[in-house]
Every structure is written in structure tokens, then in C-alpha cells.
Coordinates of C-alpha atoms in Angstrom, one line a residue:
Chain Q
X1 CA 0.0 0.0 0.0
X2 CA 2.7 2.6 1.1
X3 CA 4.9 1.5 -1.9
X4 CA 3.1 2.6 -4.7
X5 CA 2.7 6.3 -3.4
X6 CA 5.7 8.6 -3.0
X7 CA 4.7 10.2 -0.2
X8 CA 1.9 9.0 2.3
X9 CA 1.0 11.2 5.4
X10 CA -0.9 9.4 8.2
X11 CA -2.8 11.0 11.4
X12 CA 0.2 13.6 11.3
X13 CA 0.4 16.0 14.7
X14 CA 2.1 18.9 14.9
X15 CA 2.4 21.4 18.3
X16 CA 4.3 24.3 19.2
X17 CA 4.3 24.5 22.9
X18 CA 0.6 25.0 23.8
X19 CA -0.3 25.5 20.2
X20 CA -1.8 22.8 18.1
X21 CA -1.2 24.2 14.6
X22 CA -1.8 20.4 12.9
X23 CA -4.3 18.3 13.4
X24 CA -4.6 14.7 12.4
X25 CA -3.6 15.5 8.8
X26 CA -3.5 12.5 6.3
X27 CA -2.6 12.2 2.7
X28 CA -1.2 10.6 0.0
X29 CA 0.8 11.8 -2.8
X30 CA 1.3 9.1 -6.0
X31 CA 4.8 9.2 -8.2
X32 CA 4.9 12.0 -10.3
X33 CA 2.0 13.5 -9.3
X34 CA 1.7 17.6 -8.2
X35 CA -0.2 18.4 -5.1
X36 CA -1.4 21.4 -4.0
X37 CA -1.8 22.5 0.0
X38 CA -4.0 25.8 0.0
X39 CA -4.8 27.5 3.2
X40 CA -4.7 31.3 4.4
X41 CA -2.0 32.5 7.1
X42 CA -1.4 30.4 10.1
X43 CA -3.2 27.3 8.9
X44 CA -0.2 24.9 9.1
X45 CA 0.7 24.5 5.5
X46 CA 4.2 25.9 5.8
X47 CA 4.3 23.8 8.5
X48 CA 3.6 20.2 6.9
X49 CA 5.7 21.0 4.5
X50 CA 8.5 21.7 6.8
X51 CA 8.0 18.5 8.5
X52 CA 8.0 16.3 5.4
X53 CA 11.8 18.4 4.7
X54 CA 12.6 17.3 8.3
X55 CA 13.6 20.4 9.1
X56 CA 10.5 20.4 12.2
X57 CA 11.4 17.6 14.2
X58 CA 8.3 18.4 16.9
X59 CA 5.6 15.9 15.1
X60 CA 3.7 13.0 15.7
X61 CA 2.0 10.3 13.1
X62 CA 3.8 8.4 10.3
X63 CA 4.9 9.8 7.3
X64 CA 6.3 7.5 4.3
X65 CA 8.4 8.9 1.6
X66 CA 9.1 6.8 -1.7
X67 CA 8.1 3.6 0.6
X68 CA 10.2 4.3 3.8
X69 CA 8.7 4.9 6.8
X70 CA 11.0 8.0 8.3
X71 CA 12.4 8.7 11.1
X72 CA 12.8 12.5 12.8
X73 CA 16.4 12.6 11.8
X74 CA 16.8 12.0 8.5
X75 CA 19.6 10.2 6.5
X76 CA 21.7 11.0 3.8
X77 CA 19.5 9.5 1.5
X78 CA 16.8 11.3 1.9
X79 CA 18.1 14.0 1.6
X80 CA 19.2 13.1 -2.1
X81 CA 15.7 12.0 -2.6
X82 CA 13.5 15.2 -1.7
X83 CA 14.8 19.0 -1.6
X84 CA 12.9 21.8 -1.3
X85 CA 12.8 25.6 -2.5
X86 CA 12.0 28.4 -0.3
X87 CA 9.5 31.2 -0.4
X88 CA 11.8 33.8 -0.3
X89 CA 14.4 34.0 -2.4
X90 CA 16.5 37.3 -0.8
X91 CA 16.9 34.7 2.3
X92 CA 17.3 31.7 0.9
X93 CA 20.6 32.1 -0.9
X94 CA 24.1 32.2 1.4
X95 CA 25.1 36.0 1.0
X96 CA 28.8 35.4 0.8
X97 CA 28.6 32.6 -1.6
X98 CA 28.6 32.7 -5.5
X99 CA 26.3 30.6 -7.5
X100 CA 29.3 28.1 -7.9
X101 CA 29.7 27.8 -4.5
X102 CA 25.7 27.3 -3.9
X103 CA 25.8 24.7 -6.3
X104 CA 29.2 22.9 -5.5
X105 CA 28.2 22.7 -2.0
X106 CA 25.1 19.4 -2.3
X107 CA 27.7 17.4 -4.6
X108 CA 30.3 18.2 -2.1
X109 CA 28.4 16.9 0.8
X110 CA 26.7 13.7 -1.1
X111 CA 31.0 13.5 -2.7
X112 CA 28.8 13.2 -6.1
X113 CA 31.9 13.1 -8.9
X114 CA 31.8 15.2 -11.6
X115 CA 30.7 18.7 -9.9
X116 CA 31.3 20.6 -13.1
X117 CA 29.3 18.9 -15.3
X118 CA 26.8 18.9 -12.7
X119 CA 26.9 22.5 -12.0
X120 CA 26.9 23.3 -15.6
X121 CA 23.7 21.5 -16.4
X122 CA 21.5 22.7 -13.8
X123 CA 22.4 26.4 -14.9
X124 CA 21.2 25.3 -17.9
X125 CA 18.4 23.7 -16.9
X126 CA 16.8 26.1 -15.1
X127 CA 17.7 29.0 -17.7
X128 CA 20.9 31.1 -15.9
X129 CA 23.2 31.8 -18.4
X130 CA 27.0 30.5 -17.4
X131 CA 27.8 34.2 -17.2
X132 CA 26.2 33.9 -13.6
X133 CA 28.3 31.3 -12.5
X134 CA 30.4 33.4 -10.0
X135 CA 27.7 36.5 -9.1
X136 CA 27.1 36.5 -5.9
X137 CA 23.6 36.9 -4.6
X138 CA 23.4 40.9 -4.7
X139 CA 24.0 40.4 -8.6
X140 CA 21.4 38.6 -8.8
X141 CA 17.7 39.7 -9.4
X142 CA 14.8 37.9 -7.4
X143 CA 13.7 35.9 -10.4
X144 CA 17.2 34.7 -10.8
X145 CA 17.7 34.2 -7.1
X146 CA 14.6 31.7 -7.5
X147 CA 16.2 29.9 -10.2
X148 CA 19.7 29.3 -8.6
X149 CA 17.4 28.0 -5.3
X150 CA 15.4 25.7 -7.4
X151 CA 18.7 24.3 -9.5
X152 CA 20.4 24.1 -6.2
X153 CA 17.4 21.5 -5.4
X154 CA 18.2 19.8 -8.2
X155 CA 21.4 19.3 -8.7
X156 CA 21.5 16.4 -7.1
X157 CA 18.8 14.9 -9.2
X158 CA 16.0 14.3 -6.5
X159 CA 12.7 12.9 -7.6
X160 CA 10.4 15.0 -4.7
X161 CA 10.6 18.8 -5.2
X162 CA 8.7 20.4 -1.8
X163 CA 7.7 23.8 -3.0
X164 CA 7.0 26.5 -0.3
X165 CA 5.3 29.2 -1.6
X166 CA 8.2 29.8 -4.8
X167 CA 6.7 32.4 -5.9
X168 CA 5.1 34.9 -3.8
X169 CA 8.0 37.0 -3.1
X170 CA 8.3 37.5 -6.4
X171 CA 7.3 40.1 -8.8
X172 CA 4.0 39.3 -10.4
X173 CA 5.6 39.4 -14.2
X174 CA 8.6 36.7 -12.9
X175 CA 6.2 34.3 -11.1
X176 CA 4.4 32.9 -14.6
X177 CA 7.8 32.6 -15.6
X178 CA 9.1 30.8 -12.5
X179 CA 5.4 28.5 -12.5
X180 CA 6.5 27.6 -16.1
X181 CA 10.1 26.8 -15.4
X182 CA 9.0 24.4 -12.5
X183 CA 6.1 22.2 -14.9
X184 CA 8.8 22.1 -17.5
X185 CA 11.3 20.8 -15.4
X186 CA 8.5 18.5 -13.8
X187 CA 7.7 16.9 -17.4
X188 CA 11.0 16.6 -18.0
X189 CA 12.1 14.8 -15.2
X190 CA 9.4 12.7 -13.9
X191 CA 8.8 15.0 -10.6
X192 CA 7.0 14.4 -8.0
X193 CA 5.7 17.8 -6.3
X194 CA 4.0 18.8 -3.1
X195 CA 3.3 23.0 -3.5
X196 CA 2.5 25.0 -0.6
X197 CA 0.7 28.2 -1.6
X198 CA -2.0 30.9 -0.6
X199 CA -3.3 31.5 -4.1
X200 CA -5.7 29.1 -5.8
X201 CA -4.6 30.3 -8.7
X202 CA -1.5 29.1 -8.9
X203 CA -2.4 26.0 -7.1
X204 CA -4.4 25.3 -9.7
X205 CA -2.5 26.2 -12.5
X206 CA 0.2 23.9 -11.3
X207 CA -1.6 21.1 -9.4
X208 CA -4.2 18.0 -10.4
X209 CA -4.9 17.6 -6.8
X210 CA -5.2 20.2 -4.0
X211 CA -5.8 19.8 -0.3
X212 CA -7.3 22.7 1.0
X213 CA -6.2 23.3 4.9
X214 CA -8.1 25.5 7.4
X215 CA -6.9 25.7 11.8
X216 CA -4.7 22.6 11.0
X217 CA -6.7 20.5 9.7
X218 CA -7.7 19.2 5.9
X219 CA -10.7 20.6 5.2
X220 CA -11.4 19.2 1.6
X221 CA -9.1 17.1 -0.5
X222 CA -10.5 18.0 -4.6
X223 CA -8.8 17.9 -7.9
X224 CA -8.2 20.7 -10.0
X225 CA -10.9 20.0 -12.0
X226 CA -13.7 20.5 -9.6
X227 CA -11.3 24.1 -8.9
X228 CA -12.0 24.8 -12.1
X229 CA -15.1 23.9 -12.2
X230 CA -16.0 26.1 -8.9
X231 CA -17.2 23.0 -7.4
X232 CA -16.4 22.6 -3.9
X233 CA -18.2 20.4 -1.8
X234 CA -17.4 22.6 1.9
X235 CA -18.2 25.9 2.4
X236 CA -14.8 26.7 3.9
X237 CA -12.9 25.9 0.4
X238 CA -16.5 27.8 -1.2
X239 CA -15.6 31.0 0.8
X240 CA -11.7 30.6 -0.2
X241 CA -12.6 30.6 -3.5
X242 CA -14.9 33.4 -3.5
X243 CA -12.2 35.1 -2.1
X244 CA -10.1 34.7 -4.5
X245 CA -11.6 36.0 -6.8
X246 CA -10.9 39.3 -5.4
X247 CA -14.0 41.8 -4.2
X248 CA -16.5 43.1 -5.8
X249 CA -17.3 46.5 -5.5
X250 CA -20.6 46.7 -3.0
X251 CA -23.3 48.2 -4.5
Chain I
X1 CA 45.2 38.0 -19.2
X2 CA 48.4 39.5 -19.6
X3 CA 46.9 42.3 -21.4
X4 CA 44.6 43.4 -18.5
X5 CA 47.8 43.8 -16.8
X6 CA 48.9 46.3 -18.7
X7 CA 46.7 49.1 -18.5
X8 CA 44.8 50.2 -15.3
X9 CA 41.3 51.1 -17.3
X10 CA 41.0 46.9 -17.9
X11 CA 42.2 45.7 -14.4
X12 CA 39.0 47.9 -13.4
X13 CA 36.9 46.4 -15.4
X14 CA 38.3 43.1 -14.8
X15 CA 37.9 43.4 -11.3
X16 CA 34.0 44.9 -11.4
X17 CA 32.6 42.6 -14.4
X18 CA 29.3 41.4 -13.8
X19 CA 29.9 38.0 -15.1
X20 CA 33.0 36.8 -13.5
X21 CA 34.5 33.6 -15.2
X22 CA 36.7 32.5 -12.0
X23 CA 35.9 32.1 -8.4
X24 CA 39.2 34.1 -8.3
X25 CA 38.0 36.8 -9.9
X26 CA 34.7 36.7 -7.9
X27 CA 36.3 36.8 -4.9
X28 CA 38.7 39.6 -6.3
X29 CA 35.9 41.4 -7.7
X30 CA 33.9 41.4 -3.7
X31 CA 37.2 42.8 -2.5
X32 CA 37.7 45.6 -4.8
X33 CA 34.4 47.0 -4.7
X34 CA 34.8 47.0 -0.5
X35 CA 38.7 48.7 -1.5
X36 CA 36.2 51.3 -3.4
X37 CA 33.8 51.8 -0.5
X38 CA 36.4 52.2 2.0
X39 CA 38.1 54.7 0.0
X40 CA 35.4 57.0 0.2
X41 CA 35.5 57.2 4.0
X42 CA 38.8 59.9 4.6
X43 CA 38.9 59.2 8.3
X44 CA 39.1 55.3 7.6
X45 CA 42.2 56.1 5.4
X46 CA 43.8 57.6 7.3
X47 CA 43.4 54.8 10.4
X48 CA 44.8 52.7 7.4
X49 CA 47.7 54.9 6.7
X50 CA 48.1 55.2 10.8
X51 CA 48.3 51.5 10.7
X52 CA 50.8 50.7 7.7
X53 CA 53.1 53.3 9.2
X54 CA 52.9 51.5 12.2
X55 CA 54.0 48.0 10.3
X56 CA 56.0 49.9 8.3
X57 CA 58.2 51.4 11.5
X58 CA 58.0 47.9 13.1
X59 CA 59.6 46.6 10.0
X60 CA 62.4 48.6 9.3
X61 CA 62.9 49.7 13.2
X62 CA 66.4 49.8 12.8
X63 CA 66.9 51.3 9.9
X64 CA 64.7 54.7 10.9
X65 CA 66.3 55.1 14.6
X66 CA 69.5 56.6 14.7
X67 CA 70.4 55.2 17.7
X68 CA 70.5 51.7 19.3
X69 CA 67.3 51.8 22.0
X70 CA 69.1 50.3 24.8
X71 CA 72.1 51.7 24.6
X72 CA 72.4 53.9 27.8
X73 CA 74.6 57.2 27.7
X74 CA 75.1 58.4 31.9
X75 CA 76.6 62.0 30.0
X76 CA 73.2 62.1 27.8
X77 CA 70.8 61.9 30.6
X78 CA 67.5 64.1 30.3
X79 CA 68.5 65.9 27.3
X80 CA 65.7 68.4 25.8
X81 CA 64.2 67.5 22.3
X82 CA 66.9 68.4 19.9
X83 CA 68.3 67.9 16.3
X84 CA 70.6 65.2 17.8
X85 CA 67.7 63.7 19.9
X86 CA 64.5 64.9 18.1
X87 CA 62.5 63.3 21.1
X88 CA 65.0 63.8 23.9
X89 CA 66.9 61.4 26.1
X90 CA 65.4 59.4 29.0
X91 CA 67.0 59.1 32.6
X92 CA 69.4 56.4 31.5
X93 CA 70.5 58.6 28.3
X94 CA 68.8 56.6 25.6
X95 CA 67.4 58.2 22.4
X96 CA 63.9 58.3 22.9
X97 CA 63.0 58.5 19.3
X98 CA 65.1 55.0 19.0
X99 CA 63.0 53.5 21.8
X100 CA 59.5 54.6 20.5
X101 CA 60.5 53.1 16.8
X102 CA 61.3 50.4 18.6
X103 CA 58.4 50.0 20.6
X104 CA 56.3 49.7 18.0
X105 CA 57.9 46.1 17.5
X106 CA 56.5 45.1 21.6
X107 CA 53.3 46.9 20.7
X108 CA 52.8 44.5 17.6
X109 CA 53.7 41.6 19.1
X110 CA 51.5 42.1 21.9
X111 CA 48.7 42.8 19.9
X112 CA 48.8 40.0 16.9
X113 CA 49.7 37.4 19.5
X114 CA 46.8 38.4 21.4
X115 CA 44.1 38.5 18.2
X116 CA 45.5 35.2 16.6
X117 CA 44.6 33.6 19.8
X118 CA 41.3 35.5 21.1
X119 CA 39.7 35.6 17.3
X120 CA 39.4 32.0 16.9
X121 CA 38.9 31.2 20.1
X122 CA 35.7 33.5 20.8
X123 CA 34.5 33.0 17.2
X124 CA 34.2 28.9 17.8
X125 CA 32.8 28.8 21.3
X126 CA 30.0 31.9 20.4
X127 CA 29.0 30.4 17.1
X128 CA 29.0 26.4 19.1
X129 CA 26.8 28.3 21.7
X130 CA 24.0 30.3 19.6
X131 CA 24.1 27.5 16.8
X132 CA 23.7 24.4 18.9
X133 CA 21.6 26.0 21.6
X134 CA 20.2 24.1 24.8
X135 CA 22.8 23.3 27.8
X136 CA 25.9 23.8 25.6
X137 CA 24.6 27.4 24.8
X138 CA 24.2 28.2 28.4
X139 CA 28.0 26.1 29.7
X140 CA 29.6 28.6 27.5
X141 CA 28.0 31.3 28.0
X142 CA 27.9 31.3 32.1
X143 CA 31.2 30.6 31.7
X144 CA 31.7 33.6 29.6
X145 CA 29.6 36.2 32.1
X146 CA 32.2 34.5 34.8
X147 CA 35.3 36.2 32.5
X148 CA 33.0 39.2 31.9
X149 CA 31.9 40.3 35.7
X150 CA 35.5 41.7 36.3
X151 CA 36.9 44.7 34.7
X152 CA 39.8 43.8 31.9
X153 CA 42.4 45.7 33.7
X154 CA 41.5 43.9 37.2
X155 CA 41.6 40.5 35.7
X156 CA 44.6 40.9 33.3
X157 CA 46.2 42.2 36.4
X158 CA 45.4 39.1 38.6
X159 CA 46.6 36.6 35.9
X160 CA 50.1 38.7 35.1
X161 CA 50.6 38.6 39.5
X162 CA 49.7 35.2 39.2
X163 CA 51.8 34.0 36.3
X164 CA 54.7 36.0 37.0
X165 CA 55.4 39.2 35.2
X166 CA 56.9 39.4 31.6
X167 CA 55.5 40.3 27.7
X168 CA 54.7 36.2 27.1
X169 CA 52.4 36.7 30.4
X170 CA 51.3 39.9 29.5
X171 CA 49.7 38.0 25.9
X172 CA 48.2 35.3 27.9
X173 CA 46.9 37.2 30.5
X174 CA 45.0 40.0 28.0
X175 CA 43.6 37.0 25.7
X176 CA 42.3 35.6 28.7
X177 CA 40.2 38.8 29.4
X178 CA 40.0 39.6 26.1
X179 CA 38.0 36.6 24.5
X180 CA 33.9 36.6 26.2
X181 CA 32.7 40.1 24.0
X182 CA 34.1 38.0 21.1
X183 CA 31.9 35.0 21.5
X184 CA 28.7 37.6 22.8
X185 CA 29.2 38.8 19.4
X186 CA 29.5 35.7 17.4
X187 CA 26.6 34.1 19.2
X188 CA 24.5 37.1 18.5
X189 CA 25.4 36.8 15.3
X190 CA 24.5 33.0 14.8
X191 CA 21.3 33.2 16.7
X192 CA 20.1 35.6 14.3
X193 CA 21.1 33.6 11.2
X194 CA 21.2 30.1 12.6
X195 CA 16.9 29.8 11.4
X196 CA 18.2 31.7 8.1
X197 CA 16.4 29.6 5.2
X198 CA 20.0 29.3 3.6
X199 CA 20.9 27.2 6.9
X200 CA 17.6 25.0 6.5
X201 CA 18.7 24.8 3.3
X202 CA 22.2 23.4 3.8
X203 CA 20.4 21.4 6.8
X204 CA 18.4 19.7 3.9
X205 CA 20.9 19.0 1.9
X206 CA 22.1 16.6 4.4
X207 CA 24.9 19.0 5.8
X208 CA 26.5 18.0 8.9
X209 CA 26.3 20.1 12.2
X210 CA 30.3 20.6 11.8
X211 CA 30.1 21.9 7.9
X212 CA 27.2 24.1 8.6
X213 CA 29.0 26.0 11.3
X214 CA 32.7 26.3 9.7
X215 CA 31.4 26.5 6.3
X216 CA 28.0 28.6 6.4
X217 CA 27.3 30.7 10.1
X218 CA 31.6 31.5 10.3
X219 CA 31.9 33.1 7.1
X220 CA 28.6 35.6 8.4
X221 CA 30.9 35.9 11.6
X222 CA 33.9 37.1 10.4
X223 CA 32.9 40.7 9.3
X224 CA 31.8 41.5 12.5
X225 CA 34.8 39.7 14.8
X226 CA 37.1 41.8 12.2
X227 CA 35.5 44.8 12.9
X228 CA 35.3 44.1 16.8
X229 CA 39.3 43.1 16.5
X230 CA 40.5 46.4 14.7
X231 CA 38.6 48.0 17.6
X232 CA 39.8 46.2 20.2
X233 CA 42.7 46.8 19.3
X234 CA 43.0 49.8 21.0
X235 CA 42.2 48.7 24.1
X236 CA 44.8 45.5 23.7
X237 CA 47.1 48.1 23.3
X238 CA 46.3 50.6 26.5
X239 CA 46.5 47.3 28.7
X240 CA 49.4 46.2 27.1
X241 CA 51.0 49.8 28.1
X242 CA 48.9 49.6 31.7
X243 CA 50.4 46.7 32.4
X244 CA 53.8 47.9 31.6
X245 CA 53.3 51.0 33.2
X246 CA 52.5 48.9 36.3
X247 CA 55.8 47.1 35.8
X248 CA 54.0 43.9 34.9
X249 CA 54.3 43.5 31.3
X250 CA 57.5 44.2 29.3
X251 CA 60.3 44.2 31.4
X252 CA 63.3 46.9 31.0
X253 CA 65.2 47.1 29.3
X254 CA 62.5 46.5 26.5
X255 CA 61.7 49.6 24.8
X256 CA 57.5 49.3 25.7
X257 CA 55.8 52.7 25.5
X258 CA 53.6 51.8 28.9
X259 CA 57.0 51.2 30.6
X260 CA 58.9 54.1 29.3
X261 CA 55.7 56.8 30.1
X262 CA 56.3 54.9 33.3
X263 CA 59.5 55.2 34.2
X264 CA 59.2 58.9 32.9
X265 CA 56.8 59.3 35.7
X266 CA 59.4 60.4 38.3
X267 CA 60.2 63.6 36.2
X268 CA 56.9 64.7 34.4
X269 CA 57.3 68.2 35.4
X270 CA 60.8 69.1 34.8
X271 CA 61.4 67.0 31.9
X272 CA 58.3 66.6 30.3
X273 CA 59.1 64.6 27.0
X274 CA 60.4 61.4 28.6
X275 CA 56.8 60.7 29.7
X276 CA 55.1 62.7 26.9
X277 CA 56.3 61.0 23.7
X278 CA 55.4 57.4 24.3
X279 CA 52.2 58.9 25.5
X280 CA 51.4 60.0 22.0
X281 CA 52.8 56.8 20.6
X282 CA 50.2 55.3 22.5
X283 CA 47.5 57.7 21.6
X284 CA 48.0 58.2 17.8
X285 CA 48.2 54.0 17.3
X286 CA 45.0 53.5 19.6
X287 CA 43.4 56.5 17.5
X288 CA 44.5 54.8 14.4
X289 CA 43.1 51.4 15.1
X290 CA 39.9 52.9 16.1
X291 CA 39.7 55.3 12.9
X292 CA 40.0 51.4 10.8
X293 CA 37.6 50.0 12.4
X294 CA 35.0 52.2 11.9
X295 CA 35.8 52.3 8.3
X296 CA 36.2 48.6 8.3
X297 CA 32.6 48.2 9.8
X298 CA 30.9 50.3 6.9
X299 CA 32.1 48.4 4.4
X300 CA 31.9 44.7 6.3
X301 CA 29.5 45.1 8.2
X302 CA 26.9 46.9 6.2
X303 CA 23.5 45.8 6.3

């Protein structure tokens, strides 16, 4: 049962101190599949997310990734089999290091051979030109930063991309392009995506399922279809919906 | 790349390119454009020319003083400020010119032996304590409030009585005092970048605790432990010539300016340039290191 999903989330607990900020979350997530988790502020997206990186080590419940049942501390291999971009780009990216050094640092730690190839290739795969190779950070513009963050999760070639919120630190004219860099590079390379995000929008432009999240807790699990279709069976994802649409001018 | 060589224009433009095709040149590149920022500040250059006239003296000590700084004269005693002595003679005879130039060579030796051991040493144990946290966080850092409840001076002065009195002593007894603002600041600095995304982000790339700290929150150190040296300096430097001053540090016939204000003590009124001279010594190198420091933090430290 656990083997054919790449990632499988079961009764999964999360507190802070006194604060129960996930509640009995389950879900499963099959090979090459892109799902969605929608919520508003403070609903524990961010949070699951971080969980499944292993970077929150505060949970409870059973979480399977690619058929192994992990632990809190993670092992090497894991790490080579999911990575994960951050929201924000300006923070994400080591201030003293060039885009080489960004990059040379995964194959250094997993001692993958061939660094330069390697380095080379994800540039190119993600669209830097090798110009950028030794800019550091500052020379960098957001949209670029967000590109050396997401080929610096895959250079070393995992199949589970966790996406927190990639693009909504960016401008709105380099997120389309950012959205469309990540679903080519999904195609491409048989990806298996779990995208955090306030905005249906891009939830839906990126995701066939989506789990919409509300005080911790899934509230309704849909596909993008029924999105599209403004179909929503709860009133909670109804209401999110509506409101994101934007308002409408009373009167 | 020999042609960039040649004319200044293209080393410029070598060293400011956008698209750097080494990490050599990157890194070249970072430290030309601070060169450029600290260039604009006057008062920092200056510090800096303060400072290389300082090496510069140490270097080529005996080349610049005419005369050899412990050579005593009984006929020469207490002579005014003259062409012969341009800062005077001292009680023994000696040029006091000779013995400031000198001086400078205690006063380095004092002070590098004192950074190469306190840097490190604070940098490691504040960046351990805000990075890891928990019980090894507060060890270290009761341990540093222990070094930290008594004044420098006080505590230097306890060690030197304790170890005996002499320059080697003198070092170890001011790196002992010298090292808890250190790690304060490097584990101020670590707590605020240790939940950084670019950490997590090494964190998830399977980094180990080790590599994360030498490799990712040291680097983010540095600047401000730089900054916080060139400082310090100063103050290494008035302890250095306290102690002496007290007869604890340098011992005579070592030409150390907290010794020689000291032994020109006993005739401050009637010859006033024994005392005076390493005074200034003292003064204008303190001034200096502080002047670098400030210009150092702009361009290191700006955020």
C-alpha cells in the first residue's frame, strides 16, 4: 500500500508549545503527481511541508516517503531524494557565496563526482546563463535568485521537489515565468511535487490535486478539475474561492 | 590575461565585471568594490595609513632610529628634544626617538599574539553556543559572564601577578580577558542567522552540524569579529601599556611605551618629553586602530 505512493502522510500532529497548529492530517501523494496545499495564514501549510523536509522535528504520526517509513532525523538518502525551495528568495541564498559555491556545495556533501558537469547542467536547466556562475547573490535579481534556489534542489537529481510558496515573493511578471520553469522541469524529469501556496490560482495552474487546509486541519481534499469547475463540496474551500476571486465593488 | 595587466582602465573592469568567469575573480571582484567603499570614508584612510606606518616602522625599526634603544649614555641623561635627539633622552641617556621606533615592535607583538589567539577562540565557542543551543549554549556562555563580571584591567592584572610578570604573560593574560565580547558577538550573530532559510537549506541537503557552522554561520561571523578586532585593538594596546606601566608587562630594558611613560613618571614636570612622547605613541596607534575600524565596519558590516 505505502509502496506505490511517493509520499503518504498518516494522522500527522504537529504542536508548538501549547499551540496545536496540525491536526490529524492524512494524505497521500502518488509518483509524479503535483499536489497542492492551499490555506490562508497560520493554517499549518508551511508547517507540513516543513515536517516532510525534516527540518521540524516536533511531530507525531507516520509519514512515508518513496516507501520508507521515516524517522525525525533523516539520512543522507533522503536527503538526495526530496529537496525543497524556499518562499523567499532574498533569504534563501548564502550572502557570501557565488552561484558556484551554492551549487558545489550538495555534490560536495553527497561527494557526487563530476561537480562541473553537474553544475553546468542545472544552470542550464533552469535558464541562468554561465555568465552567472560566479555573481554573488546581490547580482542577482529575485527571479534569478529563485532559479539558482530551485537548480540548487536539483542538482543532485531528486525525484520529490517540496515547494513553499516559490513564488510569492516574487514580482508578479517573474512568477508565470518561475510556474513555467518548475512544470517544465516537472515533465522533464518525472517530478513528484507537493506545493504549498496561498493563491488558488497558482495552485491550480500547477496542481491536479489540492488539499485545502483550514486551523490545522484538511478541510477538503479535490482535484483541479472541480477548482475549475467552482465545485467545492465545503463551504470553507467555497468562501476561499470566492475570495479569490478578489471583491466586488458593493453596490 | 596579460593584457589586462597592462593598462589600469582593464584591471578595473576586470575586477568589477558582472559575469566573472573564475571564483578568483569573484572573490577579487567582492574585495575591490569594498577597496572602493572604503576609499570614500577619509577618516578610515587615514586609520589605514596610521596603521601601515605602524607595520612599516616595526619593520624597518632599525633602519629609521638613529640610535641603538638600549644603549644607555650616563653623559646624555635628560637631554631636551633636539636635532641630535628629536624626542630627547630618557633618565638612562637613551634616544627616545630609537626607543618609541622600537616600541612599535612590543606593541605589535603584543597585539597579533593576542588576536590570533582570542579571534578563533571566541568565534568557535560563540558560534557552538548560539548555533547548537540548549545546555551547551548556556555552559559557555555562564562561563563567559564569569570572564566578563570583572573589569579587563582587574583581571589581566590578577593573571600577570599570578603568572609572574613578563610580555609572554602579558599576551596570555590579555587574551584571557579579552575573548567573552568575542563569542557575545559571534553568538549574537548566529542566533540571528542560525533559522536563516539558507541554513535550513544546507540542513536539507544533508549537511552536517560541523560543515554548517565552519562552512555557512563562520563566514557571516567574520565581518563582525574583524570589525570588533580592529577596535579592540585599542584597548589591547592601552592594557598592554597599563600593564607595563605597572611594571608587569615588558620588562626593561624592552623599549614598551607603557614602561617608558612609566619610568618617565618620576620627572613629568621638569622633563616633560620622557613621559610625553610614548604617550602619543600610544594615543596616535590607539586612534589609528579605532579610525580602521569604523571604516572597516561600513564596508563589512553593512547591512
Amino acid at each position: 500500500m505505502t509502496t506505490q505512493h511517493a509520499i503518504s502522510v498518516e494522522k500527522l500532529n504537529v504542536s508548538f508549545g501549547d499551540s496545536h497548529v496540525v491536526k490529524d492530517l492524512s494524505f497521500a501523494v502518488a509518483p509524479g503527481e503535483s499536489y497542492g496545499i492551499v490555506g490562508e495564514s497560520g493554517s499549518g501549510k508551511s508547517t507540513v511541508l516543513r515536517v516532510l523536509a525534516g527540518l521540524n522535528r516536533d511531530w507525531s504520526g507516520e509519514v512515508d516517503i518513496l516507501g520508507k517509513r521515516q524517522p525525525k532525523l533523516r539520512d543522507k538518502a533522503f536527503y538526495r531524494a526530496a529537496q525543497m525551495v524556499f518562499q523567499d528568495p532574498y533569504g534563501s541564498l548564502h550572502p557570501k557565496k557565488t552561484v558556484d559555491d551554492t551549487l558545489a556545495e550538495p555534490l560536495a556533501i553527497h561527494g557526487v563526482r563530476d561537480a562541473e558537469a553537474k553544475i553546468s547542467r542545472a544552470m542550464q536547466d533552469v535558464g541562468l546563463p554561465t555568465s552567472f556562475r560566479f555573481r554573488y547573490p546581490h547580482q542577482l535579481s529575485g527571479g534569478q535568485r529563485q532559479r539558482v534556489a530551485i537548480a540548487r534542489a536539483l542538482v543532485l537529481e531528486p525525484t520529490i521537489l517540496l515547494l513553499d510558496e516559490p513564488t510569492s515573493a516574487l514580482d508578479v511578471s517573474i512568477q508565470a515565468e518561475v510556474l513555467n520553469l518548475l512544470q517544465a522541469l516537472r515533465h522533464e524529469r518525472k517530478l513528484t511535487y507537493i506545493l504549498v501556496s496561498h493563491d488558488l490560482a497558482v495552485v491550480g495552474h500547477m496542481c491536479e490535486r489540492l488539499l485545502v487546509m483550514q486551523f490545522g486541519r484538511g478541510v477538503e481534499e479535490m482535484t483541479a478539475a472541480t477548482l475549475a469547475a467552482r465545485a467545492p463540496q465545503t463551504a470553507y474551500a467555497q468562501q476561499l474561492l470566492t475570495a479569490s476571486e478578489g471583491f466586488r465593488r458593493a453596490g | 590575461m596579460s593584457d589586462h595587466a597592462t593598462s589600469p582602465v582593464s584591471w578595473h573592469s576586470w575586477l568589477t565585471t558582472t559575469s566573472p568567469e573564475s571564483r578568483r575573480q569573484a572573490k577579487l571582484g567582492q574585495l575591490y568594490r569594498q577597496w572602493l567603499a572604503f576609499k570614500k570614508n577619509p577618516a578610515a584612510v587615514v586609520g589605514l595609513v596610521i596603521v601601515l606606518a605602524l607595520l612599516l616602522l616595526a619593520a624597518f625599526a632599525p633602519l629609521i632610529a638613529q640610535y641603538d634603544p638600549l644603549a644607555q649614555a650616563l653623559d646624555q641623561r635628560l637631554l631636551a628634544p633636539s636635532a641630535k635627539h628629536w624626542f630627547g633622552t630618557d633618565a638612562l641617556g637613551r634616544d627616545i626617538f630609537s626607543r618609541i621606533v622600537y616600541g612599535t615592535r612590543v606593541t605589535l607583538v603584543i597585539v597579533m599574539l593576542v588576536v590570533i589567539t582570542v579571534g578563533p577562540l571566541g568565534l568557535l565557542i560563540g558560534c557552538a553556543a548560539g548555533y547548537f543551543g540548549g545546555w551547551i549554549d548556556t555552559v559557555l556562555m555562564r562561563i563567559t559572564d564569569v570572564f566578563l563580571a570583572f573589569p579587563r584591567l582587574v583581571l589581566a592584572l590578577a593573571f600577570v601577578a599570578a603568572l609572574g610578570p613578563g610580555l609572554e604573560n602579558a599576551v596570555i593574560a590579555i587574551a584571557f580577558t579579552a575573548w567573552p565580547p568575542y563569542a557575545r558577538v559571534a553568538r549574537a550573530e548566529t542566533m540571528i542567522i542560525r533559522n536563516a532559510d539558507y541554513i535550513s537549506a544546507m540542513r536539507l541537503q544533508g549537511a552536517s552540524q560541523m560543515r554548517i557552522v565552519l562552512k555557512h554561520i563562520v563566514p557571516m561571523c567574520v565581518p563582525s569579529l574583524i570589525v570588533r578586532t580592529t577596535y579592540d585593538m585599542a584597548g589591547i594596546i592601552i592594557i598592554a601599556a597599563g600593564l607595563g606601566f605597572l611594571g608587569l608587562g615588558a620588562q626593561p630594558p624592552i623599549p614598551e611605551w607603557g614602561a617608558m611613560i612609566s619610568t618617565g613618571r618620576e620627572q613629568i614636570f621638569d622633563q616633560w618629553w620622557v613621559a610625553t612622547f610614548p604617550g602619543i605613541a600610544i594615543c596616535v596607534v590607539a586612534l589609528g586602530f579605532n579610525l580602521l575600524g569604523d571604516g572597516l565596519r561600513d564596508v563589512l558590516d553593512a547591512r
